Amino acid sequence: MGKSQSIQSYVPQQIQSLYETGKHHHDAFEYKQALYYYKRAVDEIKSISKPCNNIIQFQFDLYLKICDIYTWDFKLTEASDLSQKLYQLAKKLQQSIRMAQYLDIQGDINRLQYKLDQALTNYNKSLEIKLKLLENNEPEITRSYDRVGHIYALEGKYNSALCMFKKALELKLALHDGNDYHADIANSYCMLAKIYNRQGRYDEALTICDKSLQIRLSIYGNNHPQIADSYTNLGTIYDNHNKYDDAICMYERSLKIHLSITCGNHFDIAELFNIIGKVYRKQGKYDDALSMHHKSLKIQLSVFSGNHIHLSYTYDNIGLVYSGQGKYNDALSMHQKSLQIKLSIFHRHHYDVAISYYNIADVYFNQGKHHAAIVMHKRSLKIRLSTLDHNNTEIAISYSGIAKVYKYQGNYDEALSMYEKSLKIMLLVYGYNHIEVSSVYTNIGCIYCILGEYDKALPIYEKSLKIKLSILDTNDLEVAGLYNNIANIYDRQSNYDKALSMYNKSLEIRLLLLDSNHHDIAISYNNIGIIYRNQGEYSKALSMHQKSLEITLSLLGNNHVDVATFYDNIGIIYQCQAKYSEAISMYEKSLELKLLAFDDSHISVAASYYNLGNVYLEQIEYDKALDMYHKSLEIMLPTYGHGHIEVANVYSKIGLVYTRQDKYEESLSMLQKSLKIRLAVFGQHHTLVADSYNCIGVTYRRHGKYSQALVMFEKSLQIKLLLLDHNHKEIAQLYNNIGVIYNQQGHYDQAVAMYQKSIKIKLSVYGNNHADVATTYDNIGNVYRNQGLYNEAICKYQKSLDIKLSIFGYNNTKVYQSYNLIGNIYFLQGKADQSIIAYEKSLEIALSLFDHDHLAVAKNYHNIGLAYSYQGKYDQALSMYEKALEIKLSVVGHYHDSIAVSCINMGSIYHNIGKYNEALSMLRKALRIKLSLLNGNHISAEITALYNNIGSLYRLQGKHDSALFLFNKSLKMISSIMDYDHSGVAASYYNIGVVYFDLNKLDQSLDMYKKSLRIKLSRLGYNHFDISYEYNAIAVIYKHQGKYEEALGMLKKSIKIQLSALGQNNTVVTLSYSYTNMGEIYKDQEKYDKALCMHLNSFNIRLSIPNSNHNDVEQSYQQVVSMYSIQSKYYHTLSINQKANKIFASGYEEAHPSIAISQSPMSNSVDQSHPNDSFSTLK
């Protein structure tokens, strides 16, 4: 405040000298010294017994100066006390202008206390007084307009602030006769630039800020604090515009000036170090940022005494850097230090206290302490609502902060509500075209994306992008961020080409603007890696994730928690490649870092356990998988509560493990829990709800409840067709699952149609060389196998194997599975040697990948056992089955479905060597296990198959009534759960026909065989290998009834089908039986040449079968000899005798494969039995 010469002339020289010395220090920002001299001057005045008005006015001016220092030092209590003295002096002087000055200082105190309404009231009262007393062009009036504008700016009322600053500018221009080259004019331009900057009007802000700079340069030259101030303002605009390098350049210019004109320990230098530190933090240069903030802190500690507010701001800045580094405990310590300072200076409801609560909330959020974060955010919001206008942008920021926590808690409706509140304020304050509005749109888009409402999310992202592009450069980092968000939508929609294009656009911008070693570059590489992973291009994906990891390690070091994310992503790639050991190694590295950074109850630790569970699940390590999922759940439930979507995801995984373990009730319970949560969170129409229906469908399917499974899959498909593009990979997966059901129901044409739909989508999404494409080829192969189209099945399996080998290499579980499938087909074709080669390849892979007591190894022993059994090598077969059983018992215990399978296999061996009691014991054990697993629900396709097999053994023991009882029981059961034309129904009819044949009830037997034949023809068509059994059986009946032509017709059909299915060079024993049967009919018809031809065909087939049954070969030999004898061809008899003796001398095992009840490879069903007549028939 200036004083007239007349006032000073009445002030004693000593007091004036003290005042001038104080003012000198004041102008040099040496506030301690200034305060010392001002207070000495005040003491001198107080010593005057009767001061005159001039002395009182001088005292008033001194108090104003002291108040200025108190407010600068945030000693608001002292400032308030002194303000009351100013009020008393103003009243005593009875000068309105002094009252206006008091009101200004009181308004300043209110402003610093963030009592903005009171500040505005005082400023407006002061302005009103000045307008009455002074001319319009008085500098005091312009200062009042500036003060009012400042309050409007703090309230976020930027248009009102602009109005005030423009009024002040207009008066200043008038005061200086329109000449804008004046310091006051430059100051007004600075204020206007700050408002434009906050409104996102960066070009206008830069223009007017530069104007201010040019004025100041013309007045002060290059090296003045005001020039430094202009550079700082320009830096702030560049900073908000995300032009960080330009911002740093401006700040460093400002710093250079301050360093050249002041001592190194000046407050303004400390402030600049803080500002530069903030930019480094935004750039991810955390070490540089910390260095700047610590420099600032060192100066402030030397300048300020005690708990100064600016120290608290620096502690906040350091806390934000620690958060960026993942050092959350250190961050919390800094923010709490800051809070303590603020509470010591202000009341608990001060705006700055709200900022500390907000910062602490953000740390709690990052620590996964979501409830604590909400509490802090709400405290912050409550203060802001009490101190700010309800349409202030700071309140919008609080709403957004709360929304972020709700989003991670899975409270999506609440999150959306908060973001919409925030958006409403932002639109009101900034209008549509502002960067903050764009940011809120982006956040809302994220919620819709999580909810699976991509049609809503994408337009919102595009709206946000449009705003950013209208304000920012096309190559701006915020634009790059939005390209990422849009890419994420395309990724979820399986539009991988579009997603990749967006991620690459984002990466190009970041590479242009950032150092190649920047964290955001690492994020871009990571995102591109995810797309490559989804496309099945695992090598490219791994390369991207490793690039990402290298950058992060170079920035943050080996022990930073953010590194864990990249280990996780690499782990997922290894998991997709079925490289489980490598995947586990990555997940464990990630877990180690998380446990280092957080306590063991942090939500990110739960995520690691979840990932490990997924690997163990794929490794068939079910107990380990369950242990991991339960660990994950134990952390999630206290953090999220029981209704969170992540909890639902874990329930779903636990349900899937129980499904694989055949724990049907437990599985359904978990899956229903998961579904209930997902429905509560998302409603009916969400992809995760569809996933729940799909998982429940898988459980029903595995349990043989095919109709219920189909309902679930169709429900899931209906939702996904509604939400996703019809060419989406998840639609393809559902077509695949429906195809599996049709295949298991025997609806083979419908199954193939579904698989073709699935593969058409997969080929369009992934191209030819993808693991999911291979899986569908396998499934189509399975249908062809069930249709008896073995060559076509082999073709599909081989296609699948070629893809897997090209993607995964040889030693991989998926390749192991392919060799098993191919081995199965060779087995069904009777090519036992080739099947053993395939199974042994599969076993070799399994032993290299898993422990020797792994279920995958047991499966191979089981399949090799089947092949040995077929070859009649029963001791070797039994040895394989026992190896398989030993492994299974060690892994799953006694009461498990796979144990039942082993019992069935061993029972088949005992059956084949005629040990029927031992066979019955094994099958009964299998039945007990199966029934115990069904928890009282004793109706299933597997139980009916076992009844059939036990019935077959009773039949072989001559217990026909018992056999007939079980076959009818099986028929009734299978008819209640399957369609009337299911293959299981046909099998029961067939077996009943066999018993009737044994009892010589030929008409009833024929009726059963024909029923079975009708079902198979409707299901399998006329050329399926299985049809040949019925034709053979019916031929037997006709032969016994003397209907030779009808019998021959049936056998010719049977032979034609077998040759068509298995090829002309077929060596399967079933074909030899058909030739033998035909030979016997020709013999009865006395057509001996034809009979001989048929028997020779049968004899040659049996001889060509490796390790063929001695008895079968001998029987065939006797039939050939009989034909030669009837025709008196003794030379031929002698010749074949010699040949036979040679063969018999080489040695045969005593028993031959009889597959009446042997289990087919990788199947839980049991082959049907066939009539045992004087004809040689398939057993």
Coordinates of N, CA, C and O in Angstrom, one line a residue, residues 274-397:
N274 N 9.3 -28.3 -7.6 CA 8.1 -29.1 -7.4 C 7.3 -29.3 -8.7 O 6.9 -30.4 -9.1
I275 N 7.2 -28.2 -9.4 CA 6.4 -28.2 -10.7 C 7.1 -29.1 -11.7 O 6.5 -29.9 -12.4
I276 N 8.4 -29.0 -11.8 CA 9.2 -29.9 -12.8 C 9.1 -31.3 -12.4 O 8.9 -32.2 -13.2
G277 N 9.1 -31.6 -11.0 CA 8.9 -32.9 -10.5 C 7.6 -33.5 -10.9 O 7.5 -34.7 -11.3
K278 N 6.6 -32.7 -10.9 CA 5.2 -33.2 -11.3 C 5.2 -33.7 -12.8 O 4.6 -34.7 -13.1
V279 N 5.9 -32.9 -13.6 CA 6.0 -33.3 -15.1 C 6.7 -34.6 -15.2 O 6.3 -35.5 -16.0
Y280 N 7.9 -34.7 -14.5 CA 8.6 -36.0 -14.6 C 7.8 -37.2 -14.1 O 7.9 -38.3 -14.7
R281 N 7.0 -36.9 -13.1 CA 6.1 -38.0 -12.6 C 5.1 -38.4 -13.7 O 4.9 -39.6 -14.0
K282 N 4.5 -37.5 -14.4 CA 3.6 -37.8 -15.5 C 4.3 -38.5 -16.6 O 3.7 -39.3 -17.3
Q283 N 5.6 -38.2 -16.8 CA 6.4 -38.9 -17.9 C 6.8 -40.3 -17.4 O 7.4 -41.0 -18.2
G284 N 6.6 -40.6 -16.2 CA 7.0 -41.9 -15.6 C 8.5 -41.9 -15.2 O 9.1 -42.9 -14.9
K285 N 9.1 -40.7 -15.2 CA 10.5 -40.6 -14.8 C 10.5 -40.4 -13.3 O 10.8 -39.2 -12.8
Y286 N 10.3 -41.4 -12.5 CA 10.1 -41.3 -11.1 C 11.3 -40.9 -10.3 O 11.2 -40.1 -9.4
D287 N 12.5 -41.4 -10.7 CA 13.7 -41.0 -10.0 C 14.0 -39.5 -10.2 O 14.3 -38.8 -9.2
D288 N 13.8 -39.0 -11.4 CA 14.0 -37.6 -11.7 C 13.0 -36.8 -10.9 O 13.3 -35.7 -10.4
A289 N 11.7 -37.3 -10.9 CA 10.7 -36.6 -10.1 C 11.0 -36.5 -8.7 O 11.0 -35.4 -8.0
L290 N 11.5 -37.6 -8.1 CA 11.8 -37.6 -6.6 C 13.0 -36.6 -6.4 O 13.0 -35.9 -5.4
S291 N 13.9 -36.6 -7.3 CA 15.1 -35.7 -7.1 C 14.6 -34.3 -7.0 O 15.1 -33.5 -6.2
M292 N 13.7 -33.9 -7.9 CA 13.2 -32.5 -7.9 C 12.4 -32.2 -6.6 O 12.6 -31.1 -6.0
H293 N 11.5 -33.1 -6.2 CA 10.7 -32.8 -5.0 C 11.6 -32.8 -3.8 O 11.4 -31.9 -2.9
H294 N 12.6 -33.6 -3.7 CA 13.5 -33.5 -2.6 C 14.4 -32.2 -2.5 O 14.6 -31.7 -1.5
K295 N 14.7 -31.8 -3.7 CA 15.4 -30.5 -3.8 C 14.5 -29.4 -3.3 O 14.9 -28.5 -2.5
S296 N 13.2 -29.5 -3.7 CA 12.2 -28.5 -3.3 C 12.1 -28.5 -1.7 O 12.1 -27.5 -1.0
L297 N 12.0 -29.8 -1.2 CA 11.8 -30.0 0.2 C 12.9 -29.4 1.0 O 12.7 -28.7 2.0
K298 N 14.1 -29.6 0.5 CA 15.3 -29.1 1.2 C 15.3 -27.6 1.4 O 15.6 -27.0 2.4
I299 N 14.9 -26.9 0.3 CA 14.8 -25.4 0.3 C 13.7 -25.0 1.3 O 13.9 -24.1 2.1
Q300 N 12.6 -25.6 1.1 CA 11.4 -25.2 2.0 C 11.7 -25.4 3.5 O 11.4 -24.6 4.3
L301 N 12.4 -26.5 3.8 CA 12.8 -26.7 5.2 C 13.7 -25.6 5.7 O 13.7 -25.3 6.9
S302 N 14.5 -25.1 4.8 CA 15.5 -24.0 5.2 C 14.8 -22.7 5.3 O 15.2 -21.8 6.0
V303 N 13.7 -22.5 4.5 CA 13.0 -21.2 4.4 C 11.9 -21.1 5.4 O 11.8 -20.0 6.0
F304 N 11.1 -22.2 5.6 CA 10.0 -22.1 6.4 C 10.3 -22.6 7.8 O 11.1 -23.5 8.0
S305 N 9.6 -22.0 8.8 CA 9.7 -22.5 10.1 C 8.5 -23.4 10.4 O 7.4 -23.1 10.1
G306 N 8.8 -24.6 11.1 CA 7.7 -25.4 11.5 C 6.9 -26.0 10.4 O 7.4 -26.3 9.3
N307 N 5.6 -26.2 10.6 CA 4.7 -26.9 9.7 C 4.1 -25.9 8.7 O 3.0 -25.4 8.9
H308 N 4.8 -25.6 7.6 CA 4.3 -24.7 6.6 C 3.5 -25.5 5.6 O 3.8 -26.6 5.3
I309 N 2.5 -24.8 5.1 CA 1.5 -25.5 4.1 C 2.3 -26.0 2.9 O 2.0 -27.1 2.3
H310 N 3.3 -25.2 2.4 CA 4.0 -25.6 1.2 C 4.8 -26.9 1.5 O 5.0 -27.7 0.5
L311 N 5.2 -27.2 2.7 CA 5.8 -28.5 3.0 C 4.9 -29.6 2.8 O 5.2 -30.7 2.2
S312 N 3.6 -29.4 3.2 CA 2.6 -30.4 3.0 C 2.4 -30.7 1.5 O 2.2 -31.9 1.1
Y313 N 2.4 -29.7 0.7 CA 2.2 -29.9 -0.8 C 3.4 -30.7 -1.3 O 3.2 -31.6 -2.2
T314 N 4.6 -30.5 -0.8 CA 5.7 -31.3 -1.3 C 5.6 -32.7 -0.9 O 5.9 -33.6 -1.6
Y315 N 5.2 -32.9 0.4 CA 5.0 -34.3 0.9 C 4.0 -35.0 0.0 O 4.1 -36.2 -0.3
D316 N 2.9 -34.3 -0.4 CA 1.9 -34.9 -1.3 C 2.5 -35.3 -2.6 O 2.3 -36.4 -3.1
N317 N 3.3 -34.4 -3.2 CA 4.0 -34.7 -4.4 C 4.9 -35.9 -4.4 O 4.9 -36.7 -5.3
I318 N 5.7 -36.0 -3.3 CA 6.5 -37.2 -3.1 C 5.7 -38.4 -2.9 O 6.0 -39.5 -3.5
G319 N 4.6 -38.3 -2.2 CA 3.7 -39.4 -2.1 C 3.1 -39.9 -3.4 O 3.0 -41.1 -3.6
L320 N 2.8 -39.0 -4.3 CA 2.3 -39.4 -5.6 C 3.4 -40.1 -6.4 O 3.0 -41.1 -7.2
V321 N 4.6 -39.7 -6.3 CA 5.7 -40.4 -7.0 C 5.8 -41.8 -6.4 O 5.9 -42.8 -7.2
Y322 N 5.8 -42.0 -5.1 CA 5.9 -43.3 -4.5 C 4.8 -44.2 -5.0 O 5.0 -45.4 -5.2
S323 N 3.6 -43.6 -5.1 CA 2.5 -44.4 -5.6 C 2.8 -44.9 -7.0 O 2.5 -46.1 -7.4
G324 N 3.3 -44.0 -7.8 CA 3.7 -44.4 -9.2 C 4.7 -45.5 -9.2 O 4.7 -46.3 -10.1
Q325 N 5.6 -45.5 -8.2 CA 6.6 -46.5 -8.1 C 6.1 -47.8 -7.5 O 6.8 -48.8 -7.4
G326 N 4.8 -47.8 -7.0 CA 4.3 -48.9 -6.3 C 4.7 -49.1 -4.9 O 4.5 -50.1 -4.3
K327 N 5.3 -48.0 -4.4 CA 5.8 -48.0 -3.0 C 4.7 -47.4 -2.1 O 4.7 -46.3 -1.6
Y328 N 3.6 -48.2 -1.9 CA 2.4 -47.6 -1.4 C 2.5 -47.3 0.1 O 1.9 -46.3 0.6
N329 N 3.3 -48.0 0.9 CA 3.5 -47.7 2.3 C 4.2 -46.4 2.4 O 3.9 -45.5 3.3
D330 N 5.2 -46.2 1.6 CA 6.0 -44.9 1.6 C 5.0 -43.7 1.2 O 5.1 -42.7 1.8
A331 N 4.2 -44.0 0.2 CA 3.3 -43.0 -0.3 C 2.3 -42.6 0.8 O 2.1 -41.4 1.0
L332 N 1.8 -43.6 1.5 CA 0.8 -43.4 2.6 C 1.5 -42.5 3.7 O 0.9 -41.6 4.2
S333 N 2.7 -42.9 4.0 CA 3.5 -42.1 5.0 C 3.6 -40.6 4.6 O 3.4 -39.7 5.5
M334 N 3.9 -40.3 3.4 CA 4.0 -38.9 2.9 C 2.7 -38.2 3.0 O 2.6 -37.1 3.4
H335 N 1.6 -38.9 2.5 CA 0.3 -38.2 2.5 C -0.2 -38.0 3.9 O -0.9 -36.9 4.2
Q336 N 0.1 -38.9 4.8 CA -0.3 -38.7 6.2 C 0.5 -37.5 6.9 O 0.0 -36.8 7.7
K337 N 1.8 -37.4 6.5 CA 2.6 -36.3 7.0 C 2.0 -35.0 6.5 O 1.8 -34.0 7.3
S338 N 1.6 -35.0 5.2 CA 1.0 -33.8 4.7 C -0.3 -33.5 5.4 O -0.6 -32.3 5.7
L339 N -1.1 -34.5 5.6 CA -2.4 -34.3 6.3 C -2.2 -33.7 7.7 O -2.9 -32.8 8.1
Q340 N -1.2 -34.2 8.5 CA -1.0 -33.7 9.8 C -0.6 -32.2 9.8 O -1.1 -31.4 10.6
I341 N 0.2 -31.8 8.8 CA 0.5 -30.3 8.7 C -0.8 -29.5 8.4 O -1.0 -28.5 9.0
K342 N -1.6 -30.0 7.5 CA -2.8 -29.3 7.1 C -3.7 -29.2 8.3 O -4.3 -28.1 8.5
L343 N -3.9 -30.3 9.1 CA -4.7 -30.2 10.2 C -4.2 -29.3 11.3 O -5.0 -28.7 12.1
S344 N -2.9 -29.1 11.4 CA -2.3 -28.2 12.3 C -2.5 -26.7 11.9 O -2.4 -25.8 12.8
I345 N -2.7 -26.5 10.6 CA -2.9 -25.1 10.1 C -4.3 -24.8 10.0 O -4.8 -23.7 10.4
F346 N -5.1 -25.7 9.4 CA -6.5 -25.4 9.1 C -7.5 -26.2 10.0 O -7.0 -27.1 10.7
H347 N -8.7 -25.9 9.8 CA -9.7 -26.7 10.5 C -9.9 -28.0 9.7 O -9.5 -28.2 8.6
R348 N -10.6 -29.0 10.3 CA -10.8 -30.3 9.7 C -11.6 -30.3 8.4 O -11.5 -31.3 7.6
H349 N -12.3 -29.3 8.2 CA -13.1 -29.2 7.0 C -12.6 -28.3 5.9 O -13.3 -27.8 5.1
H350 N -11.3 -28.1 5.9 CA -10.6 -27.3 4.9 C -10.5 -28.0 3.6 O -10.3 -29.2 3.6
Y351 N -10.5 -27.3 2.5 CA -10.4 -27.9 1.2 C -9.1 -28.7 1.0 O -9.1 -29.7 0.5
D352 N -8.0 -28.1 1.6 CA -6.7 -28.8 1.4 C -6.7 -30.2 2.2 O -6.0 -31.1 1.8
V353 N -7.4 -30.2 3.3 CA -7.6 -31.5 4.0 C -8.3 -32.5 3.1 O -7.9 -33.7 3.1
A354 N -9.3 -32.0 2.4 CA -10.0 -32.9 1.4 C -9.1 -33.5 0.4 O -9.2 -34.7 0.0
I355 N -8.1 -32.7 -0.1 CA -7.1 -33.2 -1.0 C -6.3 -34.3 -0.4 O -6.1 -35.4 -1.1
S356 N -5.9 -34.2 0.8 CA -5.1 -35.3 1.5 C -6.0 -36.5 1.6 O -5.4 -37.6 1.4
Y357 N -7.2 -36.4 2.0 CA -8.1 -37.6 2.1 C -8.2 -38.3 0.7 O -8.2 -39.5 0.6
Y358 N -8.3 -37.4 -0.3 CA -8.4 -38.0 -1.7 C -7.1 -38.8 -2.0 O -7.2 -39.9 -2.5
N359 N -6.0 -38.2 -1.7 CA -4.7 -38.9 -2.0 C -4.5 -40.2 -1.2 O -4.1 -41.2 -1.8
I360 N -4.9 -40.1 0.0 CA -4.8 -41.3 0.9 C -5.8 -42.4 0.3 O -5.5 -43.6 0.3
A361 N -7.0 -42.0 -0.1 CA -7.9 -42.9 -0.7 C -7.3 -43.6 -1.9 O -7.5 -44.8 -2.1
D362 N -6.6 -42.8 -2.7 CA -6.0 -43.4 -3.9 C -4.9 -44.5 -3.5 O -4.8 -45.5 -4.2
V363 N -4.2 -44.2 -2.5 CA -3.2 -45.2 -2.0 C -3.9 -46.5 -1.5 O -3.5 -47.6 -1.9
Y364 N -5.0 -46.3 -0.7 CA -5.7 -47.5 -0.3 C -6.3 -48.3 -1.4 O -6.3 -49.5 -1.4
F365 N -6.7 -47.5 -2.4 CA -7.3 -48.2 -3.6 C -6.2 -49.1 -4.3 O -6.4 -50.2 -4.6
N366 N -5.0 -48.5 -4.4 CA -3.9 -49.2 -5.0 C -3.4 -50.4 -4.2 O -2.9 -51.4 -4.7
Q367 N -3.6 -50.3 -2.9 CA -3.3 -51.4 -2.0 C -4.4 -52.5 -2.0 O -4.2 -53.5 -1.3
G368 N -5.5 -52.2 -2.7 CA -6.6 -53.2 -2.7 C -7.5 -53.0 -1.5 O -8.4 -53.9 -1.2
K369 N -7.3 -51.9 -0.7 CA -8.1 -51.7 0.5 C -9.3 -50.9 0.1 O -9.4 -49.7 0.4
H370 N -10.2 -51.5 -0.6 CA -11.3 -50.7 -1.2 C -12.3 -50.1 -0.3 O -12.7 -48.9 -0.5
H371 N -12.6 -50.8 0.8 CA -13.5 -50.2 1.8 C -12.9 -48.9 2.4 O -13.5 -47.9 2.5
A372 N -11.6 -49.0 2.8 CA -10.9 -47.9 3.4 C -10.8 -46.7 2.4 O -10.9 -45.5 2.7
A373 N -10.6 -47.1 1.1 CA -10.6 -46.0 0.0 C -11.9 -45.3 -0.1 O -11.9 -44.1 -0.2
I374 N -13.0 -46.0 0.0 CA -14.3 -45.4 -0.1 C -14.5 -44.5 1.1 O -15.0 -43.4 0.9
V375 N -14.1 -44.9 2.3 CA -14.3 -44.1 3.5 C -13.5 -42.8 3.3 O -14.1 -41.7 3.6
M376 N -12.3 -42.8 2.8 CA -11.5 -41.6 2.6 C -12.1 -40.7 1.5 O -12.2 -39.5 1.7
H377 N -12.5 -41.3 0.4 CA -13.1 -40.6 -0.7 C -14.4 -39.8 -0.2 O -14.6 -38.7 -0.5
K378 N -15.2 -40.5 0.7 CA -16.4 -39.9 1.1 C -16.1 -38.7 2.1 O -16.8 -37.7 2.1
R379 N -15.0 -38.9 2.9 CA -14.6 -37.8 3.8 C -14.2 -36.6 2.9 O -14.6 -35.4 3.2
S380 N -13.4 -36.9 1.9 CA -13.0 -35.8 1.0 C -14.2 -35.1 0.3 O -14.3 -33.9 0.3
L381 N -15.1 -35.9 -0.2 CA -16.3 -35.4 -0.8 C -17.1 -34.5 0.1 O -17.6 -33.4 -0.2
K382 N -17.3 -35.0 1.4 CA -18.1 -34.3 2.3 C -17.5 -32.9 2.6 O -18.3 -31.9 2.6
I383 N -16.2 -32.8 2.7 CA -15.5 -31.5 2.9 C -15.8 -30.6 1.6 O -16.1 -29.4 1.7
R384 N -15.6 -31.2 0.5 CA -15.7 -30.4 -0.7 C -17.1 -29.9 -0.9 O -17.3 -28.7 -1.3
L385 N -18.1 -30.7 -0.6 CA -19.5 -30.3 -0.7 C -19.8 -29.2 0.3 O -20.6 -28.3 0.1
S386 N -19.1 -29.2 1.5 CA -19.3 -28.1 2.5 C -18.6 -26.8 2.2 O -19.0 -25.8 2.7
T387 N -17.5 -26.9 1.4 CA -16.7 -25.7 1.1 C -16.9 -25.2 -0.3 O -16.5 -24.0 -0.5
L388 N -17.3 -26.0 -1.2 CA -17.4 -25.6 -2.6 C -18.9 -25.5 -3.1 O -19.7 -26.2 -2.5
D389 N -19.1 -24.8 -4.1 CA -20.3 -24.9 -4.8 C -20.5 -26.3 -5.3 O -19.6 -27.0 -5.7
H390 N -21.8 -26.8 -5.3 CA -22.0 -28.2 -5.6 C -21.8 -28.6 -7.1 O -21.8 -29.7 -7.5
N391 N -21.5 -27.5 -7.9 CA -21.2 -27.8 -9.3 C -19.7 -27.5 -9.6 O -19.3 -27.3 -10.7
N392 N -18.9 -27.6 -8.5 CA -17.5 -27.4 -8.7 C -16.8 -28.7 -9.3 O -17.2 -29.8 -8.9
T393 N -15.8 -28.5 -10.1 CA -15.2 -29.6 -10.8 C -14.5 -30.5 -9.8 O -14.3 -31.7 -10.0
E394 N -14.1 -29.9 -8.6 CA -13.4 -30.8 -7.6 C -14.4 -31.8 -7.1 O -14.0 -32.9 -6.7
I395 N -15.6 -31.4 -7.0 CA -16.6 -32.4 -6.5 C -16.8 -33.5 -7.6 O -17.0 -34.7 -7.3
A396 N -16.8 -33.1 -8.9 CA -16.9 -34.0 -10.0 C -15.7 -35.0 -9.9 O -15.9 -36.2 -10.1
I397 N -14.5 -34.5 -9.5 CA -13.3 -35.4 -9.4 C -13.5 -36.4 -8.2 O -13.2 -37.6 -8.3

